[in-house]
mmCIF file of C-alpha atoms and ligand atoms in Angstrom:
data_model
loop_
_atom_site.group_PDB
_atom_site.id
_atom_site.type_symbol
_atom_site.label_atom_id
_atom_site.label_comp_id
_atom_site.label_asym_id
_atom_site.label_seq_id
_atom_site.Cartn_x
_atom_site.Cartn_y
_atom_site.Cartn_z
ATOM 1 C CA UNK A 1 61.260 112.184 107.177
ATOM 2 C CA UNK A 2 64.063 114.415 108.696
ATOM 3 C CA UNK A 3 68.048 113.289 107.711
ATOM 4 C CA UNK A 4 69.599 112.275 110.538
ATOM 5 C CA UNK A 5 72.948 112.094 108.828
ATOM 6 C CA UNK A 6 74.299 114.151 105.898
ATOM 7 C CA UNK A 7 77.348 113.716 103.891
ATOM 8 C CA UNK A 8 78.614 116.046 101.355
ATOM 9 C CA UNK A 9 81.345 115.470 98.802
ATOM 10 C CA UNK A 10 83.503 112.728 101.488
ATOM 11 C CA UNK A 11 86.563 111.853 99.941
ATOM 12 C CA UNK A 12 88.855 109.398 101.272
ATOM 13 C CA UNK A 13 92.242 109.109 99.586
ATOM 14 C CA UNK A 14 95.343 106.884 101.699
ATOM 15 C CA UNK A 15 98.717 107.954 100.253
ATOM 16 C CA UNK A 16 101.149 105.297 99.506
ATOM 17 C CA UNK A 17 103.921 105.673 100.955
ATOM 18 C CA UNK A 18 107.353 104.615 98.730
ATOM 19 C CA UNK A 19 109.256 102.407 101.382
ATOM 20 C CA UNK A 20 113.110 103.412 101.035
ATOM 21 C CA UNK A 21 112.268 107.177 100.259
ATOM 22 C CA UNK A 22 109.097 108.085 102.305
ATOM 23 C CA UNK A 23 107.677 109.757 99.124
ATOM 24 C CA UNK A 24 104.079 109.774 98.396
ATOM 25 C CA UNK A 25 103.762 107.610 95.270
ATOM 26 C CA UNK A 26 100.113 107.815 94.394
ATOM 27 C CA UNK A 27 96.871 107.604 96.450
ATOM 28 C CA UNK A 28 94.668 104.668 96.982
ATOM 29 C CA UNK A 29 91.037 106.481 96.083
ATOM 30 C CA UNK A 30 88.671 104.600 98.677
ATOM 31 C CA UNK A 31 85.824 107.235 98.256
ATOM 32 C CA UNK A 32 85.282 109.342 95.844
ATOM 33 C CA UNK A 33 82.660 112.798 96.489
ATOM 34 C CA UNK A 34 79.876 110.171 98.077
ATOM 35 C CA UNK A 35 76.987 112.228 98.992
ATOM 36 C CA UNK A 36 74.170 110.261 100.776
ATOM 37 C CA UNK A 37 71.531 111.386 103.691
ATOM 38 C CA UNK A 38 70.690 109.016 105.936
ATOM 39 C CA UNK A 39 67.441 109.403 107.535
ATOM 40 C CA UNK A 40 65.948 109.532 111.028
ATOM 41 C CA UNK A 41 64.344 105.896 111.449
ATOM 42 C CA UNK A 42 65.533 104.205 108.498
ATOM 43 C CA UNK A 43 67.969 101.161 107.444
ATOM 44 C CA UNK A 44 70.137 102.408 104.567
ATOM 45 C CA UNK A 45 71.347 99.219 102.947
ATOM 46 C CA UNK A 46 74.853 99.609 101.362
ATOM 47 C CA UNK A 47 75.741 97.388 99.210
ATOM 48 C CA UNK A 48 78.678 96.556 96.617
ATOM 49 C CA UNK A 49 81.288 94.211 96.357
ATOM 50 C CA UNK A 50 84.476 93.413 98.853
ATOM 51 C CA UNK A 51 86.813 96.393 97.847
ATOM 52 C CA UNK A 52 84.136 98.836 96.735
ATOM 53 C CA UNK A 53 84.385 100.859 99.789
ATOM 54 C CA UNK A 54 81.829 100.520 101.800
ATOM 55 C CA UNK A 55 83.288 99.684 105.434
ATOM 56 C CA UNK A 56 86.005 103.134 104.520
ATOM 57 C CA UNK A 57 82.435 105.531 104.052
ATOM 58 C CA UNK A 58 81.220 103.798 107.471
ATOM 59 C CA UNK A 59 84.356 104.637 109.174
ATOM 60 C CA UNK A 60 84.253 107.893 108.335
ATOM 61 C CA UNK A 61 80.936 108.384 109.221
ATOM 62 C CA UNK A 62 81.574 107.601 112.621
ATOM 63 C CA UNK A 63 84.520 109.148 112.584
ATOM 64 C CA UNK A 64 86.896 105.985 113.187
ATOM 65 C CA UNK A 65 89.179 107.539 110.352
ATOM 66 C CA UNK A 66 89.410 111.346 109.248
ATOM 67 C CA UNK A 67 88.191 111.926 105.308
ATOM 68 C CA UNK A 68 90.476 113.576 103.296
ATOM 69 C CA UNK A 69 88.053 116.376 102.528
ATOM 70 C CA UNK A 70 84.146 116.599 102.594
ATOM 71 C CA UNK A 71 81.592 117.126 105.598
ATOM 72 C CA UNK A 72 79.650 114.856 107.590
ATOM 73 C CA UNK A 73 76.607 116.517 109.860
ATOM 74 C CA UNK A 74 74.890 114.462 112.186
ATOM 75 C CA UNK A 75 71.801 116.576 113.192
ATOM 76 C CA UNK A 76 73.271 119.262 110.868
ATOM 77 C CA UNK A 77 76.643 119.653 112.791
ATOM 78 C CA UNK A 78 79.869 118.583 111.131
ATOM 79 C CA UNK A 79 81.420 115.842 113.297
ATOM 80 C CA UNK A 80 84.707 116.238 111.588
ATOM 81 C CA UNK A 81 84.753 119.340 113.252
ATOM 82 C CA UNK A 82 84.337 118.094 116.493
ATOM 83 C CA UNK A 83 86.798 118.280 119.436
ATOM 84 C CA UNK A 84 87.636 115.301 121.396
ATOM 85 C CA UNK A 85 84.662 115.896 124.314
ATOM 86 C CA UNK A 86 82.238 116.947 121.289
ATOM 87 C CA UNK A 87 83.710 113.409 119.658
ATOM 88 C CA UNK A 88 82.840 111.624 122.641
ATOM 89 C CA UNK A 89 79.850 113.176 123.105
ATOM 90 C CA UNK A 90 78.769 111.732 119.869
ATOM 91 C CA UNK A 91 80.221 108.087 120.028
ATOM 92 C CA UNK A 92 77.241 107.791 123.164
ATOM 93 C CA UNK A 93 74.863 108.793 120.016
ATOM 94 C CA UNK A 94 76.605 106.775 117.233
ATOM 95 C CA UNK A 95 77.672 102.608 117.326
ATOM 96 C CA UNK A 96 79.813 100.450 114.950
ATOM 97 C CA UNK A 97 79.034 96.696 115.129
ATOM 98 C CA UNK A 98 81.357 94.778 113.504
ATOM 99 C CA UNK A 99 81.822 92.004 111.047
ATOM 100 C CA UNK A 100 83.899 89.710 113.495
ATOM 101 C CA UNK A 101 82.283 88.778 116.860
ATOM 102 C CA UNK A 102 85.537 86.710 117.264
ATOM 103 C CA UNK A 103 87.422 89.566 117.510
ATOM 104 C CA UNK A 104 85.417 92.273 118.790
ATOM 105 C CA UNK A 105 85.160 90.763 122.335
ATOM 106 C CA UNK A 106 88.153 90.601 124.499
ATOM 107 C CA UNK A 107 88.917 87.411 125.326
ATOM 108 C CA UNK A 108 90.211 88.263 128.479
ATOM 109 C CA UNK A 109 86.825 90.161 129.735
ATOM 110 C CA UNK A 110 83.669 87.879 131.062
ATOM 111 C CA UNK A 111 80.958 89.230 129.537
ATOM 112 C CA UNK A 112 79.357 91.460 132.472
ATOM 113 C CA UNK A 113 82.850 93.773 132.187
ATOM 114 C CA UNK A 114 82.332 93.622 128.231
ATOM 115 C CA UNK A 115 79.265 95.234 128.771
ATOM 116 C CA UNK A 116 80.562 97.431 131.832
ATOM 117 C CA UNK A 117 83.000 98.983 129.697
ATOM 118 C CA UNK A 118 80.704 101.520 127.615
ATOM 119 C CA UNK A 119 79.985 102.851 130.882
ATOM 120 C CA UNK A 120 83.402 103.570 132.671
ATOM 121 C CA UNK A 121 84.808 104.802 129.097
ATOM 122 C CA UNK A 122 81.661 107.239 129.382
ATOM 123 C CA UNK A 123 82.364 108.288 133.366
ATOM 124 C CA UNK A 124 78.971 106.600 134.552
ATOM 125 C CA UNK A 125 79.415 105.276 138.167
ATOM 126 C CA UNK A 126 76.260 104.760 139.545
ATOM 127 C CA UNK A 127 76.474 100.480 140.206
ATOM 128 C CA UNK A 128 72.752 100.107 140.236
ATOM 129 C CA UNK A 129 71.826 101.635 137.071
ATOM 130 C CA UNK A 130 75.056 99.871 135.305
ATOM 131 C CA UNK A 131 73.504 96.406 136.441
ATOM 132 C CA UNK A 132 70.008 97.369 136.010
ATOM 133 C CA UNK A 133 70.667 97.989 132.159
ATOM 134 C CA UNK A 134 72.945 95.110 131.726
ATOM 135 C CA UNK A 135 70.435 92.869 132.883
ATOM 136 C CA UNK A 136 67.800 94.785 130.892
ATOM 137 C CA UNK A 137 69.875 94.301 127.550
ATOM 138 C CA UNK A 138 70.528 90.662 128.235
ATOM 139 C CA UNK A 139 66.933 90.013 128.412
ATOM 140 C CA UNK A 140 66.568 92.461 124.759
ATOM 141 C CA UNK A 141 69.218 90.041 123.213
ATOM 142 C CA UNK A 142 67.687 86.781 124.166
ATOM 143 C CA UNK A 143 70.279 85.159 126.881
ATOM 144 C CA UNK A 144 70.067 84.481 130.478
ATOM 145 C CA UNK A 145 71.573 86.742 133.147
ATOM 146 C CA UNK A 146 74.227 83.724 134.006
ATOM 147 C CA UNK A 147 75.944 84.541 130.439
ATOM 148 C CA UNK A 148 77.277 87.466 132.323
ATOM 149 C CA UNK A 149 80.011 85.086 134.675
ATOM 150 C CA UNK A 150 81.080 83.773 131.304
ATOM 151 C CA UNK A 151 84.150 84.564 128.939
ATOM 152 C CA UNK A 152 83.802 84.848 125.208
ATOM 153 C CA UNK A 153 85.228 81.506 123.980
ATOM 154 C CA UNK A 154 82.368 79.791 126.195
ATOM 155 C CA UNK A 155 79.942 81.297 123.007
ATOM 156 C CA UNK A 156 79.139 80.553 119.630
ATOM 157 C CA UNK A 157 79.595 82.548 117.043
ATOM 158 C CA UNK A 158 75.883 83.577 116.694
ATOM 159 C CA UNK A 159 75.897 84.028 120.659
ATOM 160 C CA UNK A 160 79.194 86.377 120.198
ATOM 161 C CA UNK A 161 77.269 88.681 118.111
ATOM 162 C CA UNK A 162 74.450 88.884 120.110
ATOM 163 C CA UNK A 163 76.769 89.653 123.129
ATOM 164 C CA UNK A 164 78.227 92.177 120.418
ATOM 165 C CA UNK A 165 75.441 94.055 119.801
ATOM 166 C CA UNK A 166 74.561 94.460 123.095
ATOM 167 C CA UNK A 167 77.783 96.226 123.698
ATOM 168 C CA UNK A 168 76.463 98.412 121.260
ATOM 169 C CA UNK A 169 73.858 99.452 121.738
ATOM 170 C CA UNK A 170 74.062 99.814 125.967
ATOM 171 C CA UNK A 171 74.106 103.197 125.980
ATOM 172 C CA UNK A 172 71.096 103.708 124.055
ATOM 173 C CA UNK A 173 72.570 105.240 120.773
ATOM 174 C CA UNK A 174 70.273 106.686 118.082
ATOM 175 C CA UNK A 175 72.605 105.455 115.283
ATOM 176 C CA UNK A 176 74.167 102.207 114.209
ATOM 177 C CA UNK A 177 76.453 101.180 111.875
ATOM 178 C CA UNK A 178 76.369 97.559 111.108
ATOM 179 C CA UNK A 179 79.492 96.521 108.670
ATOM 180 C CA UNK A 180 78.774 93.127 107.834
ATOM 181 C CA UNK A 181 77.142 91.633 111.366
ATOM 182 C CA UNK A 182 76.108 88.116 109.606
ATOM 183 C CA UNK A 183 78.884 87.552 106.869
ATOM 184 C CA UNK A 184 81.118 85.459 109.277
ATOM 185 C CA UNK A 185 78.513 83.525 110.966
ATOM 186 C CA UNK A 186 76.573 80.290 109.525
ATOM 187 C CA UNK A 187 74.317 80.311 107.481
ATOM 188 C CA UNK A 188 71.639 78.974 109.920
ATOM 189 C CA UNK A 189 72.726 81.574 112.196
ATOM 190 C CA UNK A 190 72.631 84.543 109.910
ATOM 191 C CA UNK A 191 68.326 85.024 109.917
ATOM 192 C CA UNK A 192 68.198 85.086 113.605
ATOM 193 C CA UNK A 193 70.909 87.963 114.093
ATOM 194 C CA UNK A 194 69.473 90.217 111.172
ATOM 195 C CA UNK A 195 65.882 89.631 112.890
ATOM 196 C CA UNK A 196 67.154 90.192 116.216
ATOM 197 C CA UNK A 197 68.764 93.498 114.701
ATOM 198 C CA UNK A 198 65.324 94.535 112.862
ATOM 199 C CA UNK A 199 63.624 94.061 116.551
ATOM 200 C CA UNK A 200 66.224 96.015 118.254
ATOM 201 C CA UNK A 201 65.665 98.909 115.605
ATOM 202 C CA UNK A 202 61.910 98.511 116.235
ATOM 203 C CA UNK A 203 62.202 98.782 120.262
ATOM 204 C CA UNK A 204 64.715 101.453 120.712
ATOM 205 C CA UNK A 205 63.686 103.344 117.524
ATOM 206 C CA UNK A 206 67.352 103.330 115.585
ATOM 207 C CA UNK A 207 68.598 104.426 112.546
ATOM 208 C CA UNK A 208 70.873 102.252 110.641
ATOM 209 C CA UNK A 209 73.315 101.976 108.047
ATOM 210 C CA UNK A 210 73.378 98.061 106.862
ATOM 211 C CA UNK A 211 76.486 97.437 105.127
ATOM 212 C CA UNK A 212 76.889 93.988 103.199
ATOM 213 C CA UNK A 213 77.820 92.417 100.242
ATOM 214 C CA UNK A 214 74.681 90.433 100.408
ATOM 215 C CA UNK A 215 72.227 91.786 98.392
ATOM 216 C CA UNK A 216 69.223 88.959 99.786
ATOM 217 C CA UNK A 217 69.980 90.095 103.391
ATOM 218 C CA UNK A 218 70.164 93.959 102.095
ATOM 219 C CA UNK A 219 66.763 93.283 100.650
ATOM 220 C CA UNK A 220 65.498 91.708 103.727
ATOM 221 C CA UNK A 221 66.180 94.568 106.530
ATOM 222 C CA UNK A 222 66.657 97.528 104.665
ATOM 223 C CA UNK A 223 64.047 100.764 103.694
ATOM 224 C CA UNK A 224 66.584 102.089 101.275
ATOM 225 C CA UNK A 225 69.008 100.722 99.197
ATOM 226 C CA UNK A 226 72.382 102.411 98.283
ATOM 227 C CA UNK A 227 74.717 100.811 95.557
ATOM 228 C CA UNK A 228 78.333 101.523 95.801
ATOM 229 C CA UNK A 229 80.793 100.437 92.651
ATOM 230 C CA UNK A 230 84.882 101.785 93.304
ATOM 231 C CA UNK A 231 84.269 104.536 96.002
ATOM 232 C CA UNK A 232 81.075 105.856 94.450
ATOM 233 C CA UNK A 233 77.242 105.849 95.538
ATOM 234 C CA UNK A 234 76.314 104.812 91.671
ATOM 235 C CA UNK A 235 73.030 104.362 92.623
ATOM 236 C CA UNK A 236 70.284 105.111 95.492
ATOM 237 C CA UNK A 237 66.326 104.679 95.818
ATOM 238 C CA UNK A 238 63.791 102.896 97.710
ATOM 239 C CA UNK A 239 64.450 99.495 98.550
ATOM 240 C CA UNK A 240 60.652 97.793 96.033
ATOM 241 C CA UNK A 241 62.134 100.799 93.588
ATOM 242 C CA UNK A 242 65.419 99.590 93.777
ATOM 243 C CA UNK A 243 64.667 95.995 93.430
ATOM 244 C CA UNK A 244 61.583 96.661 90.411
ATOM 245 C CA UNK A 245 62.857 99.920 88.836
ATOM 246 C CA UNK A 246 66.557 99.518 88.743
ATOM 247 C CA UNK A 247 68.816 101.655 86.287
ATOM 248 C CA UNK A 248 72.488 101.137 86.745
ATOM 249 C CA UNK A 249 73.807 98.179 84.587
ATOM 250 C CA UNK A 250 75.908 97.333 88.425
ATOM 251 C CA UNK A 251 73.089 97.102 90.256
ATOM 252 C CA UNK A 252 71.792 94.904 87.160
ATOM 253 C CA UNK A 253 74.249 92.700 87.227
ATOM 254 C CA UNK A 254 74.400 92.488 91.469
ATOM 255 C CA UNK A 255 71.031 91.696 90.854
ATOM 256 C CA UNK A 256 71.554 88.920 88.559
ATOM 257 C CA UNK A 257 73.858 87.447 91.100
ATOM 258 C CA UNK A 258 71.438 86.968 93.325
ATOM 259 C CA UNK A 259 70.063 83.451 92.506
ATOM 260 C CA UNK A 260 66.213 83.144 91.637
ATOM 261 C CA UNK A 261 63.661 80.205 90.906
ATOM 262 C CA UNK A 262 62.379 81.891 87.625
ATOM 263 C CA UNK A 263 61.359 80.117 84.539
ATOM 264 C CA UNK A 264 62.002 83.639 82.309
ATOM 265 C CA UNK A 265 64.860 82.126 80.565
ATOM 266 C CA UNK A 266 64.286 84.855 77.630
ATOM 267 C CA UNK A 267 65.849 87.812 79.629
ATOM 268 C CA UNK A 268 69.096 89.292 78.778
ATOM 269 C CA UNK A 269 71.452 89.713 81.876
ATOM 270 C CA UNK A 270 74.309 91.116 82.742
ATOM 271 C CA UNK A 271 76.721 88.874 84.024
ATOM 272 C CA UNK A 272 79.985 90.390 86.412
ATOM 273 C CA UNK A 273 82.897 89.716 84.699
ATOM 274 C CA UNK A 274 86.013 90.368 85.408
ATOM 275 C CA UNK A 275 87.501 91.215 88.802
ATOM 276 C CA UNK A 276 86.790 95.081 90.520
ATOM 277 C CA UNK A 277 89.447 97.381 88.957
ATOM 278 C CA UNK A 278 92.077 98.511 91.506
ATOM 279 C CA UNK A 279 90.983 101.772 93.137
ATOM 280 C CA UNK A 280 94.741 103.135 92.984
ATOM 281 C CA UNK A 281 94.437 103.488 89.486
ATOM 282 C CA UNK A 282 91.121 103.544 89.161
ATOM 283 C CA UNK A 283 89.643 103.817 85.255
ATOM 284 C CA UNK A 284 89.121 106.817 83.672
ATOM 285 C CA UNK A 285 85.361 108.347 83.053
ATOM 286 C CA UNK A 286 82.490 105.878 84.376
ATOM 287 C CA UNK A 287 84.222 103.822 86.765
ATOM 288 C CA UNK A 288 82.171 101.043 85.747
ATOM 289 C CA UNK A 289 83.240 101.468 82.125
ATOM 290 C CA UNK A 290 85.676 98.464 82.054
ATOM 291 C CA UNK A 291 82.669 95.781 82.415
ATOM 292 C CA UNK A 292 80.185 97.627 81.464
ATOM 293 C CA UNK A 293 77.828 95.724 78.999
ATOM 294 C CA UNK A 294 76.336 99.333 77.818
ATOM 295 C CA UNK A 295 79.632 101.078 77.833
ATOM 296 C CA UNK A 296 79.462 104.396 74.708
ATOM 297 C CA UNK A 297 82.587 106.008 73.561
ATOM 298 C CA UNK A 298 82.133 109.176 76.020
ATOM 299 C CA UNK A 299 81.863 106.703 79.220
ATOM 300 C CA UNK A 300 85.712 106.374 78.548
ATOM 301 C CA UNK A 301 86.500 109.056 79.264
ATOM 302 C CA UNK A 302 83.249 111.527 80.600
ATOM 303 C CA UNK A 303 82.744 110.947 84.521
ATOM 304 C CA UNK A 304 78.682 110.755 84.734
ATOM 305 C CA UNK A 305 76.778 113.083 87.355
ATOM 306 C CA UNK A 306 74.301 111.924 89.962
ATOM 307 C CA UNK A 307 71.144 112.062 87.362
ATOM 308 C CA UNK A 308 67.509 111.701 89.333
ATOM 309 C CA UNK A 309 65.940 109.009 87.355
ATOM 310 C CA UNK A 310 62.394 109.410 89.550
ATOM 311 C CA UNK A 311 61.860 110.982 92.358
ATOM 312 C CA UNK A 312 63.934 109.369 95.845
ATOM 313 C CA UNK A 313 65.821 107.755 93.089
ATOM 314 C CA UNK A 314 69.377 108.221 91.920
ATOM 315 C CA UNK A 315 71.834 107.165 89.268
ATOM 316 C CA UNK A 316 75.091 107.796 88.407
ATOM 317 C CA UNK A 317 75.103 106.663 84.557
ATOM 318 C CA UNK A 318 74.884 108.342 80.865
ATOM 319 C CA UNK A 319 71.903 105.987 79.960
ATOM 320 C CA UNK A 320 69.511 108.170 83.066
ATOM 321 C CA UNK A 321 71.332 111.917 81.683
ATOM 322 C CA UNK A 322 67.863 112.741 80.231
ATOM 323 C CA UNK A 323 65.483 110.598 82.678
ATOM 324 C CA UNK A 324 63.220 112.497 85.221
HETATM 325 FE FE1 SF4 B 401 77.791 101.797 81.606
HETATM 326 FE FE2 SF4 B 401 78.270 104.172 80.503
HETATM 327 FE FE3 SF4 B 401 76.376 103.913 82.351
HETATM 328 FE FE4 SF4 B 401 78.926 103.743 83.003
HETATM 329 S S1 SF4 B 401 77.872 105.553 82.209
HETATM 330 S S2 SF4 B 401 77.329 102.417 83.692
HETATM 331 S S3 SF4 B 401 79.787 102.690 81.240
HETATM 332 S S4 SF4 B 401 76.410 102.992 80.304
#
């Protein structure tokens, strides 16, 4: 399968700022050389705690915010490098739905503007092929054409993201980003948005990088799995490989989070303790080394590569150095 997307050594670091001088003080390290492809057809799952990261790598993957250094090519051509008609060239091509369908509509709008909007930003006039595919992407999201006289706060939150992802995806992209679409919704709620998302893929043949904290949902809708602990991919593979085969003692213990009806009370597990370490002074050698069960003396203070445990699978930990 060809990569759609490629990223190469991203790093995003913020300065902070010291308030009465305007000196830089120290950086907060949000991503840390990520590499990752993401390819044509697929759901990348991204997964980690709050904090790790995750909605910062798919900013700058669409570009929202500028890395600090590394390259992104979409279709092998660095959109960091774009100009401002190249950048909106590619926003047609690339979507963000967002976490919050509360705040992502404006309140202001009635739904058929929402859904106009994509289309003025983008300089397309033509009145019968705007309504045409409004209608046609009501119908894809499961409403009636008379949402379309409505305003936002007439919606649920469920119905909100729907509306949402229409927005989205009205201009036919070839690439989502979905940064949490289900965590603020109920629980009820959550199944039919992440099936409604899994048939939009299906119809309109998109690729997709699934970001949650929510490792049952990230199993449910995703091909591939990628594991992200303090701004670092620490682990990536096949979703059944990821799930059967997995290496890094964080993905281990996100695992073990996850709750299970098993009567294998035998098992050791790794149990998270201890809160995610602040990525502004982030800990020296493995990143993970502070709650690690497995933790050796050179984790302290040795940063561990990207070693390929099997193939289409990788892990960033000393126990895989001589795997594969
Ligand atoms: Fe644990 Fe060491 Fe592996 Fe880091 S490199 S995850 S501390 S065993």
């Amino acid at each position: 399968m060809k990569n759609l997307f490629e990223v190469k050594n991203l790093n995003m670091h913020y300065p902070v700022i010291d308030g009465l001088m305007g000196n830089i003080k120290g950086y907060v390290y949000a991503l840390n050389n990520v590499n990752l492809e993401i390819r044509e057809n697929e759901i990348l799952g991204l997964v980690g705690e709050s904090g790790s990261g995750k909605s910062t790598l798919g900013n700058c993957i669409l570009k929202l915010i500028t890395p600090t250094s590394g390259e992104v090519l979409f279709k092998g051509e660095d959109i960091l490098l774009k100009d401002k008609k190249q950048l909106k060239e590619f926003r047609k091509q690339a979507q963000l739905i967002f976490q919050n369908p509360y705040m992502s509509l404006n309140p202001r709008m009635k739904i058929y503007d929402i859904l106009k909007e994509p289309f003025i930003i983008n300089g397309i006039k033509d009145k019968d092929e705007i309504n045409e595919k409004i209608k046609n992407i009501i119908r894809l999201i499961g409403m009636d054409e008379d949402v379309l006289t409505r305003y936002p706060h007439e919606f649920s939150g469920g119905q909100r993201q729907r509306i949402a992802i229409a927005r989205a995806i009205i201009l036919n992209p070839e690439f989502i980003v979905a940064d949490e679409p289900v965590s603020a919704l109920d629980v009820s709620i959550q199944a039919q948005i992440v099936n409604l998302i899994l048939s939009l893929k299906e119809h309109l043949n998109l690729t997709m990088l699934f970001i949650s904290h929510d490792l049952s949902i990230i199993k449910y809708i995703s091909d591939r799995i990628a594991v992200m602990y303090l701004g670092e991919i620490v682990e990536i593979a096949d979703k059944e490989e990821l799930f059967n085969n997995h290496k890094h003692p964080y993905t281990e213990a996100l695992l073990n989070a996850v709750p299970v009806i098993s009567e294998d009370k035998k098992t050791k597990k790794i149990i998270l303790s201890g809160d995610l370490p602040s990525p502004q002074n982030p800990p020296k050698g493995c990143k993970f080394h502070t709650r690690c069960p497995y933790v050796m003396e050179k984790c302290k203070t040795a940063h561990p590569d990207f070693y390929e445990a099997m193939p289409n699978h990788k892990v960033r930990c000393f126990l895989c150095e001589n795997s594969g």
